[in-house]
PDB file of C-alpha atoms in Angstrom:
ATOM      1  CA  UNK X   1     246.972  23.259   9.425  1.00 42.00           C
ATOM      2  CA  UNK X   2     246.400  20.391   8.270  1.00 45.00           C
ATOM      3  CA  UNK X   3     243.345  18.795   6.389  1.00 42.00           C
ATOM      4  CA  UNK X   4     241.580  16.037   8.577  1.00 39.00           C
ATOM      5  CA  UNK X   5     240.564  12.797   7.003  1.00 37.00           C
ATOM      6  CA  UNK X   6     236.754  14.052   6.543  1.00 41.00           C
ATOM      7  CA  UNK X   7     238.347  16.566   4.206  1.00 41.00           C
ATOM      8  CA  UNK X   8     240.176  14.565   2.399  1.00 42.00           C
ATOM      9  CA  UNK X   9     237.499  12.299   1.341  1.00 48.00           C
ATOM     10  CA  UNK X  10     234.702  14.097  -1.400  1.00 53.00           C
ATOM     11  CA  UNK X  11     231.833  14.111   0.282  1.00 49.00           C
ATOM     12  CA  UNK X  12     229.845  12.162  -2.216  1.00 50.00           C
ATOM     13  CA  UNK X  13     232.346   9.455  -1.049  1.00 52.00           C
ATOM     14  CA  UNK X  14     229.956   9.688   2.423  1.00 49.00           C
ATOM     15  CA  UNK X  15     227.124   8.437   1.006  1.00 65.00           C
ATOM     16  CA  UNK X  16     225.536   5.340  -1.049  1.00 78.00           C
ATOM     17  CA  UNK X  17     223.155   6.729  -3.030  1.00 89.00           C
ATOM     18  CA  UNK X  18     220.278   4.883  -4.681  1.00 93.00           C
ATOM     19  CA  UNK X  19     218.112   6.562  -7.684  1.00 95.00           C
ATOM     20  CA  UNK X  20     214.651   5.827  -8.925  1.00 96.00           C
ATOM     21  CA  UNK X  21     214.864   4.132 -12.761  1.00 98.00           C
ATOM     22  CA  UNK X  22     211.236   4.675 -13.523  1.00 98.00           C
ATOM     23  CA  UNK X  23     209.056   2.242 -16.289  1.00 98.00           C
ATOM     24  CA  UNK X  24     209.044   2.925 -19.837  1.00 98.00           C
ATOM     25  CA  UNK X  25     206.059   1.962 -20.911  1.00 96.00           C
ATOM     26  CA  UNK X  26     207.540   2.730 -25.138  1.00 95.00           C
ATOM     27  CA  UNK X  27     210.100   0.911 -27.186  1.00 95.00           C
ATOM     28  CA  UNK X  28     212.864   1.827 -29.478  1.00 97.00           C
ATOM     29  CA  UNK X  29     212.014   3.345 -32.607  1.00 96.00           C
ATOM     30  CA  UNK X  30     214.163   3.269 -35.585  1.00 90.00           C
ATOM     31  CA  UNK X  31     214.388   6.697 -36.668  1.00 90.00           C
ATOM     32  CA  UNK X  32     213.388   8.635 -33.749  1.00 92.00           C
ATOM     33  CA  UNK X  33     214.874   6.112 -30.708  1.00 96.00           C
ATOM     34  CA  UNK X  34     213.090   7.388 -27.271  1.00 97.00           C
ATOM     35  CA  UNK X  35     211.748  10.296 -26.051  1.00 96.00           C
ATOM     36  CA  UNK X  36     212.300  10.278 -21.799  1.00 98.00           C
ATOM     37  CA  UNK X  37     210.212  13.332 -20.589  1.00 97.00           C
ATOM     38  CA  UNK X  38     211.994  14.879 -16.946  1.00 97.00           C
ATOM     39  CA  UNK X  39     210.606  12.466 -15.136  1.00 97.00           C
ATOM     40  CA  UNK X  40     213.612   9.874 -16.203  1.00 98.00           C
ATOM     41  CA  UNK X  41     216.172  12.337 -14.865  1.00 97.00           C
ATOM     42  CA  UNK X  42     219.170  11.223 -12.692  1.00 95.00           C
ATOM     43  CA  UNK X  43     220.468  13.624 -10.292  1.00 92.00           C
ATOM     44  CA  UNK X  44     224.089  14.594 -10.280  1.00 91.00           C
ATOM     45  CA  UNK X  45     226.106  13.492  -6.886  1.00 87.00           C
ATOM     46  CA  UNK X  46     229.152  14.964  -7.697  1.00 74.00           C
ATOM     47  CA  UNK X  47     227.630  18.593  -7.404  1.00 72.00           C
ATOM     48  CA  UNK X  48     228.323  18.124  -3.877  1.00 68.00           C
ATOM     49  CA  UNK X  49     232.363  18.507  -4.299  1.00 66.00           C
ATOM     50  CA  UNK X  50     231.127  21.112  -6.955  1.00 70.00           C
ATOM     51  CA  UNK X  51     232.167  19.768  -9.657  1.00 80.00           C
ATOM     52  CA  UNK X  52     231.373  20.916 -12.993  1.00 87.00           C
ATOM     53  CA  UNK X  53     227.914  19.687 -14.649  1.00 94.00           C
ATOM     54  CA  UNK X  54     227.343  19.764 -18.588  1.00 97.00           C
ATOM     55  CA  UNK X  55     225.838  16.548 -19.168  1.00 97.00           C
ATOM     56  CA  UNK X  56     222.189  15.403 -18.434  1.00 98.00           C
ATOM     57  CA  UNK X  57     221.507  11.502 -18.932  1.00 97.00           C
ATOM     58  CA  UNK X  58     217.845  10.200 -18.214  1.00 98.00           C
ATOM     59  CA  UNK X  59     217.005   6.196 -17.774  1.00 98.00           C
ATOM     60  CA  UNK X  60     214.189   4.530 -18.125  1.00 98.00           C
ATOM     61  CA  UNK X  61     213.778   0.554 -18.206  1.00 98.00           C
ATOM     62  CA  UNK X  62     210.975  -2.194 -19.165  1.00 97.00           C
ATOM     63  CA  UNK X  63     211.616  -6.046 -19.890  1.00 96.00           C
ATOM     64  CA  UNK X  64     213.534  -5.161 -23.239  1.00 97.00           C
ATOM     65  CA  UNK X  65     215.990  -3.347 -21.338  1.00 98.00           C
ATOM     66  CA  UNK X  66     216.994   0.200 -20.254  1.00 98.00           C
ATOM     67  CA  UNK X  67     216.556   3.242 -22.430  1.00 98.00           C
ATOM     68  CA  UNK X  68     218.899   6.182 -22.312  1.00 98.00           C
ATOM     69  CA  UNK X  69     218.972   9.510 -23.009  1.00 98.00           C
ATOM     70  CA  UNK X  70     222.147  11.771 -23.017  1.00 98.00           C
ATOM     71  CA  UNK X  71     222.543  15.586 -23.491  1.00 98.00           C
ATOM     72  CA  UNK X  72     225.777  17.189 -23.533  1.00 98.00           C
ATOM     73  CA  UNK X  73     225.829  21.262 -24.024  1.00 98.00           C
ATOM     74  CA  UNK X  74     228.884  23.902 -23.442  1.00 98.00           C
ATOM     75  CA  UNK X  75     230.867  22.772 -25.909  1.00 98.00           C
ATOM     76  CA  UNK X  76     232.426  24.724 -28.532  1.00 98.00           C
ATOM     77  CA  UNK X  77     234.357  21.409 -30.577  1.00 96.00           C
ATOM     78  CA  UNK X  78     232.798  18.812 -32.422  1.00 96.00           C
ATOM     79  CA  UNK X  79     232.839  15.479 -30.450  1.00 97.00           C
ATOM     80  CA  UNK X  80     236.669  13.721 -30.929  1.00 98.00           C
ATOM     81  CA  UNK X  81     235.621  10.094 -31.243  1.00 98.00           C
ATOM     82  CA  UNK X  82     237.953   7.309 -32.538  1.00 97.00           C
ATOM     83  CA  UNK X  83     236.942   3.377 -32.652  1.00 95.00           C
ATOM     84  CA  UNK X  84     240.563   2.519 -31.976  1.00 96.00           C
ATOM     85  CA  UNK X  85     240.695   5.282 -28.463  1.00 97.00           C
ATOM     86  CA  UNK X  86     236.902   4.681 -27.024  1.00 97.00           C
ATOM     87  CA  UNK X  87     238.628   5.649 -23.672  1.00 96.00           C
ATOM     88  CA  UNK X  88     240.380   8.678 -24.943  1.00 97.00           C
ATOM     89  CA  UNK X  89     237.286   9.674 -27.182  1.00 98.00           C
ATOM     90  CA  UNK X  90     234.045  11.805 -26.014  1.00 98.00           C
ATOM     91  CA  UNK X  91     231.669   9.376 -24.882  1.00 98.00           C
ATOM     92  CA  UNK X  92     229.602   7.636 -22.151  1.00 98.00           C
ATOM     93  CA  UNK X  93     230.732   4.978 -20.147  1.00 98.00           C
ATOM     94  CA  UNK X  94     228.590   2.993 -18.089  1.00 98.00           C
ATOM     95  CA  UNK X  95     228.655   0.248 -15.423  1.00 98.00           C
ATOM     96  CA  UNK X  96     226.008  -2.098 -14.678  1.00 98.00           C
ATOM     97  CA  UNK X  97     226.013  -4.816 -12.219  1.00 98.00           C
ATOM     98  CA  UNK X  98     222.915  -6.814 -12.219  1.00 98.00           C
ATOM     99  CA  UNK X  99     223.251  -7.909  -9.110  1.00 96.00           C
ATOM    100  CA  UNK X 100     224.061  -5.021  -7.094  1.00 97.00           C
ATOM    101  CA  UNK X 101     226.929  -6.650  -5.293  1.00 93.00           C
ATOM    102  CA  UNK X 102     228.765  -3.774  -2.936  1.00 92.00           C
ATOM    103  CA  UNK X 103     230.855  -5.769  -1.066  1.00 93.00           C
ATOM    104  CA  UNK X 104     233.625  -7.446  -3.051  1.00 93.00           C
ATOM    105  CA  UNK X 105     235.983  -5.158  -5.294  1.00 95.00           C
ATOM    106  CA  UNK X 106     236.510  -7.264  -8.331  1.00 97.00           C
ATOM    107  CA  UNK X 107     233.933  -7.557 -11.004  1.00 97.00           C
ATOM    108  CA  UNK X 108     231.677 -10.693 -11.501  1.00 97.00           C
ATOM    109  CA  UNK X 109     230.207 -12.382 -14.682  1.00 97.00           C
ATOM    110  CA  UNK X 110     227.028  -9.738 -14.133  1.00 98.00           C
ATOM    111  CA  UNK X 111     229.280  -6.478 -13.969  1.00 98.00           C
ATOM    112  CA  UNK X 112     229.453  -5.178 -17.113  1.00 98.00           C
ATOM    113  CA  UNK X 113     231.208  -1.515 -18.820  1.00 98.00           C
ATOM    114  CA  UNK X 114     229.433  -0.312 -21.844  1.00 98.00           C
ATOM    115  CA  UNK X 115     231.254   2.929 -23.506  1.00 98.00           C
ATOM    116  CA  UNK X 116     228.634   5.030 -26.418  1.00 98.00           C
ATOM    117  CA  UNK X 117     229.877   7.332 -28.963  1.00 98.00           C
ATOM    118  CA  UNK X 118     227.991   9.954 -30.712  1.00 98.00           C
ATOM    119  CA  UNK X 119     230.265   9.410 -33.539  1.00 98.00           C
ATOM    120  CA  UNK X 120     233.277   7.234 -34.680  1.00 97.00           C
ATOM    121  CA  UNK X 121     231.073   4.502 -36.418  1.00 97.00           C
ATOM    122  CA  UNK X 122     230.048   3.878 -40.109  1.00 95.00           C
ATOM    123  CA  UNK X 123     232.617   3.648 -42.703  1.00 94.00           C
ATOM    124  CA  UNK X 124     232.537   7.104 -42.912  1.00 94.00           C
ATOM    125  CA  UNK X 125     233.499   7.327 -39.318  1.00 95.00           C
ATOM    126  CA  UNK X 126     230.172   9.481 -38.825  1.00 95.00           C
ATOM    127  CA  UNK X 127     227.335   7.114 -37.106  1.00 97.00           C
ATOM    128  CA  UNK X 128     227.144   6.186 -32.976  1.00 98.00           C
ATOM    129  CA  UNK X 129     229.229   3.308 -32.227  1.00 97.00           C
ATOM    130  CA  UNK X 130     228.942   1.312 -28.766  1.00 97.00           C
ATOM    131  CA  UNK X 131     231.547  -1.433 -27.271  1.00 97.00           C
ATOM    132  CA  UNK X 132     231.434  -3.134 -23.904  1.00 97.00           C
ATOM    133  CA  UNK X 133     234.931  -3.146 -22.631  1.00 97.00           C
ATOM    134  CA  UNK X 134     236.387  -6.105 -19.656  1.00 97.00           C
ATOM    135  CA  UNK X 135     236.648  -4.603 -16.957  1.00 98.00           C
ATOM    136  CA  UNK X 136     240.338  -4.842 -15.468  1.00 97.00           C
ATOM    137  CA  UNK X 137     240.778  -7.439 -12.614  1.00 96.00           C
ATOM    138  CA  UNK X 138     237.323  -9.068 -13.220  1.00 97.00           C
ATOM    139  CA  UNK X 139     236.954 -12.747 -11.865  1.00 96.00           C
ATOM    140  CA  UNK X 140     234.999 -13.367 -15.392  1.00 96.00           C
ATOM    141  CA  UNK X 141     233.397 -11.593 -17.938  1.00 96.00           C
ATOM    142  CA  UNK X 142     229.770 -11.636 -19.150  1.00 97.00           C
ATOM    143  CA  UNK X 143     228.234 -14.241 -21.195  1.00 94.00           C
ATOM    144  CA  UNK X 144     227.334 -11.489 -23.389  1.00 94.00           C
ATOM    145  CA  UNK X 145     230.985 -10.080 -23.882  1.00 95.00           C
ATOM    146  CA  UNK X 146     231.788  -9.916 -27.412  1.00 90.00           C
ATOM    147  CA  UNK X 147     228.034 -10.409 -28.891  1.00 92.00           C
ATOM    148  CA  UNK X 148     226.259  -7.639 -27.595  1.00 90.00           C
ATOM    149  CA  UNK X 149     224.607  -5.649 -29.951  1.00 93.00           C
ATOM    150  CA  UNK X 150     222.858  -1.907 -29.188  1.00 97.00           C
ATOM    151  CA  UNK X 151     220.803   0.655 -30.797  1.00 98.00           C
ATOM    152  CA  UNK X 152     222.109   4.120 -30.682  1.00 98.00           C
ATOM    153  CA  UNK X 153     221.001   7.773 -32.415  1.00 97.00           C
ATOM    154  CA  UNK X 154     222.887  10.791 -32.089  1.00 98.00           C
ATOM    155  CA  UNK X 155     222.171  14.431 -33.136  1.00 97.00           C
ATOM    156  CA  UNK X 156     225.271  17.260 -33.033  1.00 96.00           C
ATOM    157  CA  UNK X 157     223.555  20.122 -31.594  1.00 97.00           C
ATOM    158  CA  UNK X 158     224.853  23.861 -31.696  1.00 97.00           C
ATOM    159  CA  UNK X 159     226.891  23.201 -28.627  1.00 98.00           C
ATOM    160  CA  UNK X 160     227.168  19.893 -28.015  1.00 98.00           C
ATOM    161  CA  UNK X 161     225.320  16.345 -29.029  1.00 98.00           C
ATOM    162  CA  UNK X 162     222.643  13.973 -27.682  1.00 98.00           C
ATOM    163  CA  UNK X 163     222.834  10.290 -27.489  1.00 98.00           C
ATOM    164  CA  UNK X 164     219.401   7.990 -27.637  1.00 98.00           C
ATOM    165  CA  UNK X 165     220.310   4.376 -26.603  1.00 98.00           C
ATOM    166  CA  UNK X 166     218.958   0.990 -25.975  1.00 98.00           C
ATOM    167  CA  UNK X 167     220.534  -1.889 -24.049  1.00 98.00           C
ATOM    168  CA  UNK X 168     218.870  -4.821 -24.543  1.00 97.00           C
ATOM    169  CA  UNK X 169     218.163  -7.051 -21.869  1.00 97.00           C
ATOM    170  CA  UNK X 170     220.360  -9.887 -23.788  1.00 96.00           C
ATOM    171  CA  UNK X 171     223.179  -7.499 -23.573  1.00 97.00           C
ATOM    172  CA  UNK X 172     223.312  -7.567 -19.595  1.00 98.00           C
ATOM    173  CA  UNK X 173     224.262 -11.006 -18.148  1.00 97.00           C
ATOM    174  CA  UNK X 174     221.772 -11.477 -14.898  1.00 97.00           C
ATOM    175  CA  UNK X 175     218.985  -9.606 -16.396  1.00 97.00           C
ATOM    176  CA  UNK X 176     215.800 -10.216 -14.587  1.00 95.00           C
ATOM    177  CA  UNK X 177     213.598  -7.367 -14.184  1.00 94.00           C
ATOM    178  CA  UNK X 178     211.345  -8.943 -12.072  1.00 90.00           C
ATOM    179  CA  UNK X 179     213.097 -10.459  -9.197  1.00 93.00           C
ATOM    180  CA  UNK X 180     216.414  -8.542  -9.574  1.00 95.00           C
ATOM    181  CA  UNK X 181     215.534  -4.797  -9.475  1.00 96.00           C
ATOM    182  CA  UNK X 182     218.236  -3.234  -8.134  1.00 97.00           C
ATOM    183  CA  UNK X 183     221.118  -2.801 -10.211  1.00 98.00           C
ATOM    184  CA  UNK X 184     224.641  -1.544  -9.148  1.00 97.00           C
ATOM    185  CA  UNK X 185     225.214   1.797 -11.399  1.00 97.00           C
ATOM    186  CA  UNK X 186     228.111   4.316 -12.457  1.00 96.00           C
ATOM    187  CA  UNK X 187     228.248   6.231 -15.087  1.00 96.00           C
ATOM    188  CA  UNK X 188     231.123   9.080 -16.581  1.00 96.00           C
ATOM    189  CA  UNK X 189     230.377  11.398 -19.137  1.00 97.00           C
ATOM    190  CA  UNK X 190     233.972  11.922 -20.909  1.00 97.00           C
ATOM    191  CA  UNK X 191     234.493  14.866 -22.812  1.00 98.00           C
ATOM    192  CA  UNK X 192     238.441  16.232 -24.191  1.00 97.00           C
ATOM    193  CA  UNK X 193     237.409  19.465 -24.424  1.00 97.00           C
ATOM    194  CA  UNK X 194     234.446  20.367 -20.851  1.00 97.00           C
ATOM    195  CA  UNK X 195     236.547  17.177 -18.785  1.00 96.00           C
ATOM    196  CA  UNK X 196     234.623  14.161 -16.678  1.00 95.00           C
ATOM    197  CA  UNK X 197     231.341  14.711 -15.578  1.00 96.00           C
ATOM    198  CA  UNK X 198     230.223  10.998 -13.137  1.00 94.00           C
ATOM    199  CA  UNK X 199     227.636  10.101 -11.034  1.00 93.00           C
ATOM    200  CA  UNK X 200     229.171  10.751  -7.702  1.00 89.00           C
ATOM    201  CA  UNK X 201     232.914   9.944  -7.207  1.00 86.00           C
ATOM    202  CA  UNK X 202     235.286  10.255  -9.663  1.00 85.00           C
ATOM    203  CA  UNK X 203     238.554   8.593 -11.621  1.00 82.00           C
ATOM    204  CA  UNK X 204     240.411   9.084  -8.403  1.00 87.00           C
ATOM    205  CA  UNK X 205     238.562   6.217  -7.183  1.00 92.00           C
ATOM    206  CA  UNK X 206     238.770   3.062  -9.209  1.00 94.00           C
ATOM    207  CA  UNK X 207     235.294   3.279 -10.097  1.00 95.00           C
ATOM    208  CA  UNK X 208     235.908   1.200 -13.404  1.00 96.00           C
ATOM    209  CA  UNK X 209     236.821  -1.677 -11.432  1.00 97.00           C
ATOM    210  CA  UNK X 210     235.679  -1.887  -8.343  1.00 96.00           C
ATOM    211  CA  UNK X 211     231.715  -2.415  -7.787  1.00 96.00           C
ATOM    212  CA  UNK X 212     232.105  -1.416  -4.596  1.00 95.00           C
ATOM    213  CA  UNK X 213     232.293   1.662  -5.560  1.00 95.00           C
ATOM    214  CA  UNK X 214     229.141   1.962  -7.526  1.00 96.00           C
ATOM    215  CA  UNK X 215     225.501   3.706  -6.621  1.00 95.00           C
ATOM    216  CA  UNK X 216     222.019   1.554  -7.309  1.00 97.00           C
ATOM    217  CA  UNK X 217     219.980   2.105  -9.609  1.00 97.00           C
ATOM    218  CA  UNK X 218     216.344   0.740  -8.636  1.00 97.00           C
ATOM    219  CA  UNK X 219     213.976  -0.748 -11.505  1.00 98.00           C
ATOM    220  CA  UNK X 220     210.285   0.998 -10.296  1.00 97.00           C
ATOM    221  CA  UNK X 221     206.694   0.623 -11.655  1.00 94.00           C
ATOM    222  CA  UNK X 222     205.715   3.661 -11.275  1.00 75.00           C
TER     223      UNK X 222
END
């Protein structure tokens, strides 16, 4: 027999989801970066096709910007990261658009695609490095493109790595916490050796084009 259309399509395709970024009421810290307790969690959409979970990323945002925390466990490799393959190396990649635009399919001045590294920087090649990448087909880039600058920590664990980041505000062309919180949102956690872990759909969509495609991510108080 076969498969109907419904089967065809995952069935976190179904749905647009939108996720709670609650307030951080800290900021970055040199040494020690942030802290998100459980609360700053973001559910995983892609469980519903059952697909394979290792990552957990919590977000958290005030006027300086949003505040990230990534933990990645089952691994049994040290992270493969190289500053000349971000898209081949173990990493995050995320997609903001600060205007939450879901109904054109090429990218705007206020989509942006921010890829973190837990290693790959330094001259020794052993510090967190972050890039923002154009997005492919975009109608224009971000003001920011090219000037951006982050904060990142990362600690190698026993089986796996965490990732502290901080995107400023100035990093994120549109940025307006105040009358502008909802945010179009994807994320992929890439790993060579435990695969793609993303929010909801995956790389068989052209999620790193198309903002269409994306969830929201809603800026709360509380």
């Amino acid at each position: 027999m076969e498969p109907t259309t419904e089967q065809l399509i995952p069935s976190s395709m179904l749905y647009r989801f939108s996720v709670d970024c609650l307030h951080f009421d800290g900021k970055w810290q040199k040494l020690a970066g942030v802290q998100l307790d459980e609360r700053y969690t973001i559910p995983v959409f892609s469980t519903l096709d059952n697909r394979r979970v290792f990552a957990e990323m919590r977000i958290g945002w005030n006027d300086a910007g949003l505040f990230i925390n990534l933990a990645v466990t089952g691994k049994t490799q040290s992270p493969w990261c190289r500053p000349t393959q971000l898209l081949e190396s173990d990493s995050l990649q995320l997609w903001i658009d600060t205007r939450d635009t879901h109904n054109v399919h090429r990218a705007s001045r206020f989509c942006h695609w921010f890829v973190f590294l837990p290693t790959g920087g330094g001259t020794r090649r052993d510090e967190p490095m972050a890039s923002m990448l154009k997005i492919n087909r975009a109608r224009d880039v971000p003001k920011s493109f090219g000037q951006a600058t982050f904060s990142m920590n990362a600690k190698q664990t026993s089986n796996g790595y965490t990732l502290s980041i901080h995107i400023p505000a100035g990093a994120m062309d549109g940025w307006n916490a105040q009358d502008h919180r909802k945010l179009g949102f994807h994320y992929a956690v890439v790993d060579r050796e435990l695969g793609v872990q993303s929010l909801a759909i995956g790389a068989e969509f052209p999620t790193s084009e198309d903002p269409s495609l994306w969830q929201t991510l809603e800026l709360v108080d509380r």
